[in-house]
Amino acid sequence: MIYFFRAISNESDDFILDIAIDSKSTFLDLHQFIQQKLNFDPAQMTSFFLTDENWNKEQEITLIDMMEEEGTVLVMDKVRLEDLITDTKQRVLYAFDLFAERVLFMELTNIDGGNLKEPVCTRMEGTPPPQFSEEGFNFDDALEADAFLSDDDMDDIIREGGDFPDDLSDEDFDPDEFY
């Protein structure tokens, strides 16, 4: 089957990217095609997020294995599009700037018979968003927005996981326990 996706950006009102790709392609294939078409640096971390109809994130598909518990992490090169996307109108976020939470909004617009050897751009209009925010990350703004936890809050979170001794010293640390 051939999947037709439309990608738009909330940062560039005139930008439209339409992609035709084989349903047996992996999320990595789709990622690499987007990176190439938009002339993005492929060395940057990215993720896809399956969403509900209101764009709320449901399932993440990462570029690399984040070494979480087995079975909980989906990795782009191991998951075919047809494994998770089966119906038109399904929505996906493509997070191309994870640090600044910048995304392309993608929707499966059509499914057609046949197959493709490689993805094809069927339409590209407007100015794509730059890969990196021109403003960048502003640490002072994040602090003002209370984006970070205080030391006391962090201590509380760490301690909620179980008993955590207050008087743990370097002498008590045994690295062999972690390997």
JSON list of C-alpha atoms in Angstrom, two decimals:
[
{"chain": "A", "resi": 1, "resn": "MET", "atom": "CA", "xyz": [0.00, 0.00, 0.00]},
{"chain": "A", "resi": 2, "resn": "ILE", "atom": "CA", "xyz": [1.05, 3.58, -0.56]},
{"chain": "A", "resi": 3, "resn": "TYR", "atom": "CA", "xyz": [0.58, 6.07, 2.27]},
{"chain": "A", "resi": 4, "resn": "PHE", "atom": "CA", "xyz": [0.09, 9.74, 1.52]},
{"chain": "A", "resi": 5, "resn": "PHE", "atom": "CA", "xyz": [1.02, 12.11, 4.32]},
{"chain": "A", "resi": 6, "resn": "ARG", "atom": "CA", "xyz": [0.58, 15.86, 4.53]},
{"chain": "A", "resi": 7, "resn": "ALA", "atom": "CA", "xyz": [2.94, 17.77, 6.83]},
{"chain": "A", "resi": 8, "resn": "ILE", "atom": "CA", "xyz": [2.37, 21.36, 7.95]},
{"chain": "A", "resi": 9, "resn": "SER", "atom": "CA", "xyz": [4.00, 23.67, 10.46]},
{"chain": "A", "resi": 10, "resn": "ASN", "atom": "CA", "xyz": [2.52, 26.05, 12.99]},
{"chain": "A", "resi": 11, "resn": "GLU", "atom": "CA", "xyz": [5.58, 28.26, 12.42]},
{"chain": "A", "resi": 12, "resn": "SER", "atom": "CA", "xyz": [5.17, 28.74, 8.69]},
{"chain": "A", "resi": 13, "resn": "ASP", "atom": "CA", "xyz": [1.59, 29.23, 7.51]},
{"chain": "A", "resi": 14, "resn": "ASP", "atom": "CA", "xyz": [2.41, 28.70, 3.83]},
{"chain": "A", "resi": 15, "resn": "PHE", "atom": "CA", "xyz": [4.38, 25.47, 4.28]},
{"chain": "A", "resi": 16, "resn": "ILE", "atom": "CA", "xyz": [2.95, 22.20, 2.95]},
{"chain": "A", "resi": 17, "resn": "LEU", "atom": "CA", "xyz": [4.86, 18.96, 2.40]},
{"chain": "A", "resi": 18, "resn": "ASP", "atom": "CA", "xyz": [3.04, 16.02, 0.81]},
{"chain": "A", "resi": 19, "resn": "ILE", "atom": "CA", "xyz": [4.80, 12.67, 0.90]},
{"chain": "A", "resi": 20, "resn": "ALA", "atom": "CA", "xyz": [3.98, 9.33, -0.74]},
{"chain": "A", "resi": 21, "resn": "ILE", "atom": "CA", "xyz": [5.70, 6.38, 0.94]},
{"chain": "A", "resi": 22, "resn": "ASP", "atom": "CA", "xyz": [5.29, 2.62, 0.95]},
{"chain": "A", "resi": 23, "resn": "SER", "atom": "CA", "xyz": [3.41, 1.35, 4.01]},
{"chain": "A", "resi": 24, "resn": "LYS", "atom": "CA", "xyz": [6.13, -1.26, 4.57]},
{"chain": "A", "resi": 25, "resn": "SER", "atom": "CA", "xyz": [8.73, 1.51, 5.00]},
{"chain": "A", "resi": 26, "resn": "THR", "atom": "CA", "xyz": [10.01, 2.17, 8.49]},
{"chain": "A", "resi": 27, "resn": "PHE", "atom": "CA", "xyz": [9.64, 5.33, 10.49]},
{"chain": "A", "resi": 28, "resn": "LEU", "atom": "CA", "xyz": [13.39, 5.74, 9.92]},
{"chain": "A", "resi": 29, "resn": "ASP", "atom": "CA", "xyz": [12.78, 5.83, 6.15]},
{"chain": "A", "resi": 30, "resn": "LEU", "atom": "CA", "xyz": [10.19, 8.57, 6.65]},
{"chain": "A", "resi": 31, "resn": "HIS", "atom": "CA", "xyz": [12.49, 10.47, 9.02]},
{"chain": "A", "resi": 32, "resn": "GLN", "atom": "CA", "xyz": [15.42, 10.35, 6.59]},
{"chain": "A", "resi": 33, "resn": "PHE", "atom": "CA", "xyz": [13.23, 11.52, 3.71]},
{"chain": "A", "resi": 34, "resn": "ILE", "atom": "CA", "xyz": [11.93, 14.50, 5.70]},
{"chain": "A", "resi": 35, "resn": "GLN", "atom": "CA", "xyz": [15.46, 15.38, 6.80]},
{"chain": "A", "resi": 36, "resn": "GLN", "atom": "CA", "xyz": [16.68, 15.28, 3.19]},
{"chain": "A", "resi": 37, "resn": "LYS", "atom": "CA", "xyz": [13.75, 17.26, 1.73]},
{"chain": "A", "resi": 38, "resn": "LEU", "atom": "CA", "xyz": [14.02, 20.00, 4.36]},
{"chain": "A", "resi": 39, "resn": "ASN", "atom": "CA", "xyz": [17.82, 20.04, 4.30]},
{"chain": "A", "resi": 40, "resn": "PHE", "atom": "CA", "xyz": [18.02, 19.34, 8.04]},
{"chain": "A", "resi": 41, "resn": "ASP", "atom": "CA", "xyz": [21.07, 18.09, 9.90]},
{"chain": "A", "resi": 42, "resn": "PRO", "atom": "CA", "xyz": [20.45, 14.33, 10.27]},
{"chain": "A", "resi": 43, "resn": "ALA", "atom": "CA", "xyz": [22.69, 14.09, 13.34]},
{"chain": "A", "resi": 44, "resn": "GLN", "atom": "CA", "xyz": [20.05, 15.75, 15.54]},
{"chain": "A", "resi": 45, "resn": "MET", "atom": "CA", "xyz": [17.71, 13.79, 17.81]},
{"chain": "A", "resi": 46, "resn": "THR", "atom": "CA", "xyz": [14.16, 13.44, 16.54]},
{"chain": "A", "resi": 47, "resn": "SER", "atom": "CA", "xyz": [11.05, 11.46, 17.39]},
{"chain": "A", "resi": 48, "resn": "PHE", "atom": "CA", "xyz": [7.67, 10.67, 15.96]},
{"chain": "A", "resi": 49, "resn": "PHE", "atom": "CA", "xyz": [4.64, 10.74, 18.22]},
{"chain": "A", "resi": 50, "resn": "LEU", "atom": "CA", "xyz": [1.38, 9.01, 17.37]},
{"chain": "A", "resi": 51, "resn": "THR", "atom": "CA", "xyz": [-1.42, 11.29, 18.54]},
{"chain": "A", "resi": 52, "resn": "ASP", "atom": "CA", "xyz": [-5.15, 11.35, 19.01]},
{"chain": "A", "resi": 53, "resn": "GLU", "atom": "CA", "xyz": [-7.41, 13.55, 16.87]},
{"chain": "A", "resi": 54, "resn": "ASN", "atom": "CA", "xyz": [-6.55, 16.56, 19.07]},
{"chain": "A", "resi": 55, "resn": "TRP", "atom": "CA", "xyz": [-2.78, 16.13, 18.61]},
{"chain": "A", "resi": 56, "resn": "ASN", "atom": "CA", "xyz": [-2.26, 14.78, 22.15]},
{"chain": "A", "resi": 57, "resn": "LYS", "atom": "CA", "xyz": [0.81, 12.55, 22.22]},
{"chain": "A", "resi": 58, "resn": "GLU", "atom": "CA", "xyz": [0.13, 8.85, 22.74]},
{"chain": "A", "resi": 59, "resn": "GLN", "atom": "CA", "xyz": [3.11, 6.77, 21.59]},
{"chain": "A", "resi": 60, "resn": "GLU", "atom": "CA", "xyz": [6.70, 7.84, 20.89]},
{"chain": "A", "resi": 61, "resn": "ILE", "atom": "CA", "xyz": [8.91, 6.32, 18.23]},
{"chain": "A", "resi": 62, "resn": "THR", "atom": "CA", "xyz": [12.51, 7.35, 18.90]},
{"chain": "A", "resi": 63, "resn": "LEU", "atom": "CA", "xyz": [15.47, 7.66, 16.59]},
{"chain": "A", "resi": 64, "resn": "ILE", "atom": "CA", "xyz": [17.66, 5.57, 18.88]},
{"chain": "A", "resi": 65, "resn": "ASP", "atom": "CA", "xyz": [16.96, 3.06, 21.61]},
{"chain": "A", "resi": 66, "resn": "MET", "atom": "CA", "xyz": [16.80, 5.03, 24.85]},
{"chain": "A", "resi": 67, "resn": "MET", "atom": "CA", "xyz": [17.55, 1.87, 26.85]},
{"chain": "A", "resi": 68, "resn": "GLU", "atom": "CA", "xyz": [14.31, 1.89, 28.81]},
{"chain": "A", "resi": 69, "resn": "GLU", "atom": "CA", "xyz": [12.55, -1.30, 29.85]},
{"chain": "A", "resi": 70, "resn": "GLU", "atom": "CA", "xyz": [12.32, -3.77, 27.01]},
{"chain": "A", "resi": 71, "resn": "GLY", "atom": "CA", "xyz": [9.07, -3.55, 25.09]},
{"chain": "A", "resi": 72, "resn": "THR", "atom": "CA", "xyz": [8.26, 0.02, 26.10]},
{"chain": "A", "resi": 73, "resn": "VAL", "atom": "CA", "xyz": [10.43, 1.85, 23.56]},
{"chain": "A", "resi": 74, "resn": "LEU", "atom": "CA", "xyz": [9.72, 1.86, 19.86]},
{"chain": "A", "resi": 75, "resn": "VAL", "atom": "CA", "xyz": [12.68, 2.65, 17.63]},
{"chain": "A", "resi": 76, "resn": "MET", "atom": "CA", "xyz": [12.31, 4.09, 14.12]},
{"chain": "A", "resi": 77, "resn": "ASP", "atom": "CA", "xyz": [14.39, 1.48, 12.31]},
{"chain": "A", "resi": 78, "resn": "LYS", "atom": "CA", "xyz": [12.44, -1.40, 13.86]},
{"chain": "A", "resi": 79, "resn": "VAL", "atom": "CA", "xyz": [8.85, -0.23, 13.25]},
{"chain": "A", "resi": 80, "resn": "ARG", "atom": "CA", "xyz": [7.14, -0.18, 9.88]},
{"chain": "A", "resi": 81, "resn": "LEU", "atom": "CA", "xyz": [4.57, 2.51, 9.21]},
{"chain": "A", "resi": 82, "resn": "GLU", "atom": "CA", "xyz": [1.83, -0.07, 8.64]},
{"chain": "A", "resi": 83, "resn": "ASP", "atom": "CA", "xyz": [2.49, -1.53, 12.10]},
{"chain": "A", "resi": 84, "resn": "LEU", "atom": "CA", "xyz": [1.10, 1.59, 13.79]},
{"chain": "A", "resi": 85, "resn": "ILE", "atom": "CA", "xyz": [-0.69, 3.61, 11.13]},
{"chain": "A", "resi": 86, "resn": "THR", "atom": "CA", "xyz": [-3.63, 1.91, 9.47]},
{"chain": "A", "resi": 87, "resn": "ASP", "atom": "CA", "xyz": [-6.38, 4.46, 8.87]},
{"chain": "A", "resi": 88, "resn": "THR", "atom": "CA", "xyz": [-6.66, 7.71, 6.99]},
{"chain": "A", "resi": 89, "resn": "LYS", "atom": "CA", "xyz": [-6.87, 10.77, 9.22]},
{"chain": "A", "resi": 90, "resn": "GLN", "atom": "CA", "xyz": [-4.38, 9.25, 11.69]},
{"chain": "A", "resi": 91, "resn": "ARG", "atom": "CA", "xyz": [-2.16, 11.97, 13.06]},
{"chain": "A", "resi": 92, "resn": "VAL", "atom": "CA", "xyz": [1.54, 12.01, 13.83]},
{"chain": "A", "resi": 93, "resn": "LEU", "atom": "CA", "xyz": [3.86, 14.64, 15.22]},
{"chain": "A", "resi": 94, "resn": "TYR", "atom": "CA", "xyz": [7.40, 14.73, 13.86]},
{"chain": "A", "resi": 95, "resn": "ALA", "atom": "CA", "xyz": [9.53, 16.39, 16.53]},
{"chain": "A", "resi": 96, "resn": "PHE", "atom": "CA", "xyz": [12.57, 17.71, 14.65]},
{"chain": "A", "resi": 97, "resn": "ASP", "atom": "CA", "xyz": [13.79, 19.98, 17.47]},
{"chain": "A", "resi": 98, "resn": "LEU", "atom": "CA", "xyz": [13.14, 18.00, 20.64]},
{"chain": "A", "resi": 99, "resn": "PHE", "atom": "CA", "xyz": [14.79, 20.49, 22.97]},
{"chain": "A", "resi": 100, "resn": "ALA", "atom": "CA", "xyz": [12.52, 23.34, 21.89]},
{"chain": "A", "resi": 101, "resn": "GLU", "atom": "CA", "xyz": [9.54, 20.99, 21.26]},
{"chain": "A", "resi": 102, "resn": "ARG", "atom": "CA", "xyz": [9.15, 22.04, 17.65]},
{"chain": "A", "resi": 103, "resn": "VAL", "atom": "CA", "xyz": [7.19, 19.73, 15.36]},
{"chain": "A", "resi": 104, "resn": "LEU", "atom": "CA", "xyz": [5.63, 19.09, 12.00]},
{"chain": "A", "resi": 105, "resn": "PHE", "atom": "CA", "xyz": [1.96, 18.14, 12.15]},
{"chain": "A", "resi": 106, "resn": "MET", "atom": "CA", "xyz": [1.42, 15.14, 9.88]},
{"chain": "A", "resi": 107, "resn": "GLU", "atom": "CA", "xyz": [-1.76, 13.40, 8.83]},
{"chain": "A", "resi": 108, "resn": "LEU", "atom": "CA", "xyz": [-2.31, 10.31, 6.72]},
{"chain": "A", "resi": 109, "resn": "THR", "atom": "CA", "xyz": [-4.54, 11.73, 3.99]},
{"chain": "A", "resi": 110, "resn": "ASN", "atom": "CA", "xyz": [-4.93, 8.72, 1.70]},
{"chain": "A", "resi": 111, "resn": "ILE", "atom": "CA", "xyz": [-4.07, 5.05, 1.30]},
{"chain": "A", "resi": 112, "resn": "ASP", "atom": "CA", "xyz": [-3.73, 3.70, -2.22]},
{"chain": "A", "resi": 113, "resn": "GLY", "atom": "CA", "xyz": [-2.92, 0.31, -3.72]},
{"chain": "A", "resi": 114, "resn": "GLY", "atom": "CA", "xyz": [0.50, -0.52, -5.07]},
{"chain": "A", "resi": 115, "resn": "ASN", "atom": "CA", "xyz": [3.94, 0.02, -3.65]},
{"chain": "A", "resi": 116, "resn": "LEU", "atom": "CA", "xyz": [6.88, 2.39, -3.88]},
{"chain": "A", "resi": 117, "resn": "LYS", "atom": "CA", "xyz": [10.57, 1.59, -3.80]},
{"chain": "A", "resi": 118, "resn": "GLU", "atom": "CA", "xyz": [11.38, 4.89, -2.10]},
{"chain": "A", "resi": 119, "resn": "PRO", "atom": "CA", "xyz": [9.47, 7.90, -0.74]},
{"chain": "A", "resi": 120, "resn": "VAL", "atom": "CA", "xyz": [8.37, 10.64, -3.12]},
{"chain": "A", "resi": 121, "resn": "CYS", "atom": "CA", "xyz": [7.60, 14.29, -2.50]},
{"chain": "A", "resi": 122, "resn": "THR", "atom": "CA", "xyz": [4.32, 14.94, -4.32]},
{"chain": "A", "resi": 123, "resn": "ARG", "atom": "CA", "xyz": [4.05, 18.59, -3.27]},
{"chain": "A", "resi": 124, "resn": "MET", "atom": "CA", "xyz": [6.18, 21.09, -1.40]},
{"chain": "A", "resi": 125, "resn": "GLU", "atom": "CA", "xyz": [5.11, 24.70, -1.04]},
{"chain": "A", "resi": 126, "resn": "GLY", "atom": "CA", "xyz": [6.07, 27.62, 1.10]},
{"chain": "A", "resi": 127, "resn": "THR", "atom": "CA", "xyz": [8.95, 28.05, 3.48]},
{"chain": "A", "resi": 128, "resn": "PRO", "atom": "CA", "xyz": [9.72, 25.13, 5.77]},
{"chain": "A", "resi": 129, "resn": "PRO", "atom": "CA", "xyz": [10.45, 25.94, 9.38]},
{"chain": "A", "resi": 130, "resn": "PRO", "atom": "CA", "xyz": [14.15, 26.20, 10.21]},
{"chain": "A", "resi": 131, "resn": "GLN", "atom": "CA", "xyz": [15.50, 23.15, 11.97]},
{"chain": "A", "resi": 132, "resn": "PHE", "atom": "CA", "xyz": [16.55, 25.18, 14.99]},
{"chain": "A", "resi": 133, "resn": "SER", "atom": "CA", "xyz": [14.63, 27.97, 16.63]},
{"chain": "A", "resi": 134, "resn": "GLU", "atom": "CA", "xyz": [16.16, 31.35, 15.92]},
{"chain": "A", "resi": 135, "resn": "GLU", "atom": "CA", "xyz": [15.47, 32.28, 19.51]},
{"chain": "A", "resi": 136, "resn": "GLY", "atom": "CA", "xyz": [17.11, 29.13, 20.85]},
{"chain": "A", "resi": 137, "resn": "PHE", "atom": "CA", "xyz": [16.74, 28.00, 24.42]},
{"chain": "A", "resi": 138, "resn": "ASN", "atom": "CA", "xyz": [16.68, 30.81, 26.98]},
{"chain": "A", "resi": 139, "resn": "PHE", "atom": "CA", "xyz": [17.65, 29.52, 30.41]},
{"chain": "A", "resi": 140, "resn": "ASP", "atom": "CA", "xyz": [16.44, 32.69, 32.16]},
{"chain": "A", "resi": 141, "resn": "ASP", "atom": "CA", "xyz": [13.00, 32.43, 30.57]},
{"chain": "A", "resi": 142, "resn": "ALA", "atom": "CA", "xyz": [12.76, 28.79, 31.62]},
{"chain": "A", "resi": 143, "resn": "LEU", "atom": "CA", "xyz": [13.60, 29.72, 35.19]},
{"chain": "A", "resi": 144, "resn": "GLU", "atom": "CA", "xyz": [10.97, 32.46, 35.22]},
{"chain": "A", "resi": 145, "resn": "ALA", "atom": "CA", "xyz": [8.42, 29.97, 33.91]},
{"chain": "A", "resi": 146, "resn": "ASP", "atom": "CA", "xyz": [9.24, 27.60, 36.79]},
{"chain": "A", "resi": 147, "resn": "ALA", "atom": "CA", "xyz": [10.27, 24.98, 34.24]},
{"chain": "A", "resi": 148, "resn": "PHE", "atom": "CA", "xyz": [12.81, 23.52, 36.63]},
{"chain": "A", "resi": 149, "resn": "LEU", "atom": "CA", "xyz": [12.26, 21.92, 40.01]},
{"chain": "A", "resi": 150, "resn": "SER", "atom": "CA", "xyz": [13.80, 23.33, 43.13]},
{"chain": "A", "resi": 151, "resn": "ASP", "atom": "CA", "xyz": [16.40, 21.26, 44.95]},
{"chain": "A", "resi": 152, "resn": "ASP", "atom": "CA", "xyz": [13.83, 20.46, 47.66]},
{"chain": "A", "resi": 153, "resn": "ASP", "atom": "CA", "xyz": [11.28, 19.30, 45.08]},
{"chain": "A", "resi": 154, "resn": "MET", "atom": "CA", "xyz": [13.90, 17.14, 43.35]},
{"chain": "A", "resi": 155, "resn": "ASP", "atom": "CA", "xyz": [14.91, 15.61, 46.67]},
{"chain": "A", "resi": 156, "resn": "ASP", "atom": "CA", "xyz": [11.26, 14.75, 47.38]},
{"chain": "A", "resi": 157, "resn": "ILE", "atom": "CA", "xyz": [10.88, 13.07, 43.99]},
{"chain": "A", "resi": 158, "resn": "ILE", "atom": "CA", "xyz": [14.06, 11.04, 44.43]},
{"chain": "A", "resi": 159, "resn": "ARG", "atom": "CA", "xyz": [13.06, 9.94, 47.91]},
{"chain": "A", "resi": 160, "resn": "GLU", "atom": "CA", "xyz": [9.54, 8.89, 46.86]},
{"chain": "A", "resi": 161, "resn": "GLY", "atom": "CA", "xyz": [11.08, 5.91, 45.07]},
{"chain": "A", "resi": 162, "resn": "GLY", "atom": "CA", "xyz": [11.95, 4.27, 48.40]},
{"chain": "A", "resi": 163, "resn": "ASP", "atom": "CA", "xyz": [14.23, 4.72, 51.33]},
{"chain": "A", "resi": 164, "resn": "PHE", "atom": "CA", "xyz": [17.15, 6.89, 50.37]},
{"chain": "A", "resi": 165, "resn": "PRO", "atom": "CA", "xyz": [19.75, 7.34, 53.10]},
{"chain": "A", "resi": 166, "resn": "ASP", "atom": "CA", "xyz": [20.53, 10.95, 54.02]},
{"chain": "A", "resi": 167, "resn": "ASP", "atom": "CA", "xyz": [24.09, 10.12, 54.98]},
{"chain": "A", "resi": 168, "resn": "LEU", "atom": "CA", "xyz": [25.24, 8.26, 51.87]},
{"chain": "A", "resi": 169, "resn": "SER", "atom": "CA", "xyz": [28.92, 8.93, 51.28]},
{"chain": "A", "resi": 170, "resn": "ASP", "atom": "CA", "xyz": [31.32, 8.07, 48.48]},
{"chain": "A", "resi": 171, "resn": "GLU", "atom": "CA", "xyz": [32.63, 5.22, 50.63]},
{"chain": "A", "resi": 172, "resn": "ASP", "atom": "CA", "xyz": [29.16, 3.63, 50.60]},
{"chain": "A", "resi": 173, "resn": "PHE", "atom": "CA", "xyz": [28.92, 3.71, 46.80]},
{"chain": "A", "resi": 174, "resn": "ASP", "atom": "CA", "xyz": [29.62, 0.37, 45.13]},
{"chain": "A", "resi": 175, "resn": "PRO", "atom": "CA", "xyz": [29.65, 0.74, 41.30]},
{"chain": "A", "resi": 176, "resn": "ASP", "atom": "CA", "xyz": [29.46, -3.04, 40.88]},
{"chain": "A", "resi": 177, "resn": "GLU", "atom": "CA", "xyz": [25.88, -2.91, 42.16]},
{"chain": "A", "resi": 178, "resn": "PHE", "atom": "CA", "xyz": [24.87, -1.06, 38.99]},
{"chain": "A", "resi": 179, "resn": "TYR", "atom": "CA", "xyz": [26.50, -3.31, 36.41]}
]
